[in-house]
Coordinates of C-alpha atoms in Angstrom, one line a residue:
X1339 CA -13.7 1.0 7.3
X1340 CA -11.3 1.8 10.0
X1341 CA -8.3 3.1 8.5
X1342 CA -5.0 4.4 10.6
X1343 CA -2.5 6.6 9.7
X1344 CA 0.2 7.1 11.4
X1345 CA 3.6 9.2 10.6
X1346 CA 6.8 8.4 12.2
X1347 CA 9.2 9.7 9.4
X1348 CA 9.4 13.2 10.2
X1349 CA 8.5 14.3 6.5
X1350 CA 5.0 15.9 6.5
X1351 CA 2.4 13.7 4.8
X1352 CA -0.9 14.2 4.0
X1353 CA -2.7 12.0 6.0
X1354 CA -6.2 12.9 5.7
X1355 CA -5.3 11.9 1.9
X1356 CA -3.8 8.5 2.4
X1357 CA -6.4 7.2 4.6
X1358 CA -8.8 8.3 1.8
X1359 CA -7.0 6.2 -1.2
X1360 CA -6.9 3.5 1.4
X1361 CA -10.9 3.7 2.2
X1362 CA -11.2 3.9 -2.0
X1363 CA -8.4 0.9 -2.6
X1364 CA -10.5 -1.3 -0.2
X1365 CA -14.3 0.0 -1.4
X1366 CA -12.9 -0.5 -5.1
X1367 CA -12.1 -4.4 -4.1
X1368 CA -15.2 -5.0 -2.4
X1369 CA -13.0 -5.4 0.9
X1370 CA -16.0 -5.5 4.2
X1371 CA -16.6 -1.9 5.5
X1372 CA -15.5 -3.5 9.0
X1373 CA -11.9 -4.2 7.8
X1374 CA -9.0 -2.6 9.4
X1375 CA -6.0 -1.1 8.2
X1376 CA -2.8 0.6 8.8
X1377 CA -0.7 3.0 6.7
X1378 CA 2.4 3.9 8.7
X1379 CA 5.3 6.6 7.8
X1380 CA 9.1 5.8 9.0
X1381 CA 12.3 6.9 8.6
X1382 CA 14.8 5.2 6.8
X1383 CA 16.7 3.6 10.6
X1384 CA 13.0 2.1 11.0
X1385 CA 12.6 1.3 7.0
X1386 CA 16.1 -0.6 7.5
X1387 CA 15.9 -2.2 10.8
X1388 CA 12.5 -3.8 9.1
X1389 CA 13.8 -4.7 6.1
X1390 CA 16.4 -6.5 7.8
X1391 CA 14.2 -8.1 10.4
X1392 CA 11.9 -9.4 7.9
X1393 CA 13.2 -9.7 4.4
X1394 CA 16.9 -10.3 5.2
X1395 CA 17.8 -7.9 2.7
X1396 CA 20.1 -4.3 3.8
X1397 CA 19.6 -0.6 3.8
X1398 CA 15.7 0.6 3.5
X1399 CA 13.2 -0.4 1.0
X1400 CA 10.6 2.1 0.0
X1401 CA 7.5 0.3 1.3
X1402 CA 7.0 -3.4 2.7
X1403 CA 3.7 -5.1 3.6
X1404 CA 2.5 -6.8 6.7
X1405 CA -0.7 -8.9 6.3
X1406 CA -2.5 -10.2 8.8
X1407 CA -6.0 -12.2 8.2
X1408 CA -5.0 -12.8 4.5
X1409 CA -8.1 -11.1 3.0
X1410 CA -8.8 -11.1 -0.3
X1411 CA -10.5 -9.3 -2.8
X1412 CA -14.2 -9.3 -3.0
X1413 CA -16.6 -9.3 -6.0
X1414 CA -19.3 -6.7 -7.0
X1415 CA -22.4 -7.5 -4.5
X1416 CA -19.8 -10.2 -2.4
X1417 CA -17.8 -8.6 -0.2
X1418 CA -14.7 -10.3 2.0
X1419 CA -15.7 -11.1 6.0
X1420 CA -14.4 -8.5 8.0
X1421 CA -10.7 -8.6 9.3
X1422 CA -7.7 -7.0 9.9
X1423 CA -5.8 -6.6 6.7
X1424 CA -2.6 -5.7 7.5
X1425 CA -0.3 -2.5 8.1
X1426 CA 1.6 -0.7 5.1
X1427 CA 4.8 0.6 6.0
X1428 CA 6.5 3.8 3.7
X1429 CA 9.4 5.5 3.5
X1430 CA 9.4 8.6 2.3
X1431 CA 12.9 9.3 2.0
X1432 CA 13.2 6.3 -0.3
X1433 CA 10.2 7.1 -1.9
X1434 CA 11.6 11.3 -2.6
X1435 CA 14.4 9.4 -3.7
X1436 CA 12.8 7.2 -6.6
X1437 CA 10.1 10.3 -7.7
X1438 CA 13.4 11.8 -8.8
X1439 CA 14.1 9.2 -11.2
X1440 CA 10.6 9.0 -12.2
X1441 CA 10.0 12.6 -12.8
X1442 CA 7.0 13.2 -10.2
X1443 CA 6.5 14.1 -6.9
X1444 CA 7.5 12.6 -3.2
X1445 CA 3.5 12.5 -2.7
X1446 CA 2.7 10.6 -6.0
X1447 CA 5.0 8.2 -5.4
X1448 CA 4.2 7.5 -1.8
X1449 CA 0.5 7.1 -2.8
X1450 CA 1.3 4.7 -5.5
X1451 CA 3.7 2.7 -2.9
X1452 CA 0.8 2.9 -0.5
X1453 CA -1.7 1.0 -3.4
X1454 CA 1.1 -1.5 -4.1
X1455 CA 1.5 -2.2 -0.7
X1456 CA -2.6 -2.5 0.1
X1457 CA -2.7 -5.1 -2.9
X1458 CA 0.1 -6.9 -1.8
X1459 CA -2.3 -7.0 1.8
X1460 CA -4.5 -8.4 -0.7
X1461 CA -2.7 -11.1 -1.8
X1462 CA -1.5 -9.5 -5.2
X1463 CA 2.3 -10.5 -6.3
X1464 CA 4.4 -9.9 -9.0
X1465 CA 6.7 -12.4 -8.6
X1466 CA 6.1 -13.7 -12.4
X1467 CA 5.8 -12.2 -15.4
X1468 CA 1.8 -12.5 -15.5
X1469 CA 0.9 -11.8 -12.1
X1470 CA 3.2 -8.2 -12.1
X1471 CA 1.6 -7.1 -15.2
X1472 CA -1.9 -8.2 -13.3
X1473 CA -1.1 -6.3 -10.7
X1474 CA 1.0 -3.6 -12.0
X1475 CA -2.5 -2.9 -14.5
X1476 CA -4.7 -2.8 -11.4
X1477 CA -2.5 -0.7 -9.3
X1478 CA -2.6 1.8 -11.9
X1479 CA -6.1 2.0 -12.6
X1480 CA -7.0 2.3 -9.1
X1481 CA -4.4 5.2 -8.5
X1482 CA -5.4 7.2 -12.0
X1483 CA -9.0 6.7 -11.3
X1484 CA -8.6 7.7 -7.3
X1485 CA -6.0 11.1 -8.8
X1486 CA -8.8 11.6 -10.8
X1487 CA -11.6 12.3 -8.1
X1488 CA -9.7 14.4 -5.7

């Protein structure tokens, strides 16, 4: 599994961490071990200019996906082809920002923004009713269980 991290934002990250959920996000999902992906870290002039660009919407979102060879999820023992999955892009002055509200920290949010961004790679949407609490469930099973093994 070839997964990059990269940090533009100027807020220290862990990145030996996120590239870790990512490798257990995609293993979890029976995603090929050949499968790329990219976690990336901007500031909110970046965060805006790209939710501008690409969802016509103002000011910076906390994390927007970019797929790329629309994978989806495996099955235990059938695994996807390999591919490129896509890039995850976080802020993580929008993401200190909602951990606030929450009640947790900058980190925990950002890693549950970077597994809601890797399902959305996956073709997860919660656009209606059932498919949010579908993948709102899985999101946090795959986070709590992940928290729970480091």
């Amino acid at each position: 599994m070839s997964i990059e991290v990269a940090n533009e934002s100027g807020v220290e990250v862990d990145e030996a961490e996120f590239a870790a959920l990512g490798r257990f996000v995609l293993d979890s999902l029976h995603v090929h071990p050949r499968s790329e992906l990219s976690i990336m870290f901007v500031d909110t002039a970046v965060m805006t200019e790209l939710h501008v660009q690409w969802m016509d919407e103002p000011g910076p979102t906390d994390v927007l996906s970019f797929p790329m060879d629309e994978l989806r999820p495996g099955r235990e023992g059938e695994e996807t082809p390999p591919g490129t999955l896509g890039d995850v892009v976080l802020c993580p002055e929008v993401a200190a920002q909602q951990a606030t509200v929450a009640g947790h920290s900058t980190a925990e949010e950002l890693l549950l923004l970077t597994t809601h961004g890797i399902l959305h790679l996956l073709g997860y949407d919660h656009a209606e009713p059932e498919e949010e609490k579908e993948m709102f469930a899985l999101q946090r099973r795959l986070l709590l269980t992940f928290l729970a093994g480091r």
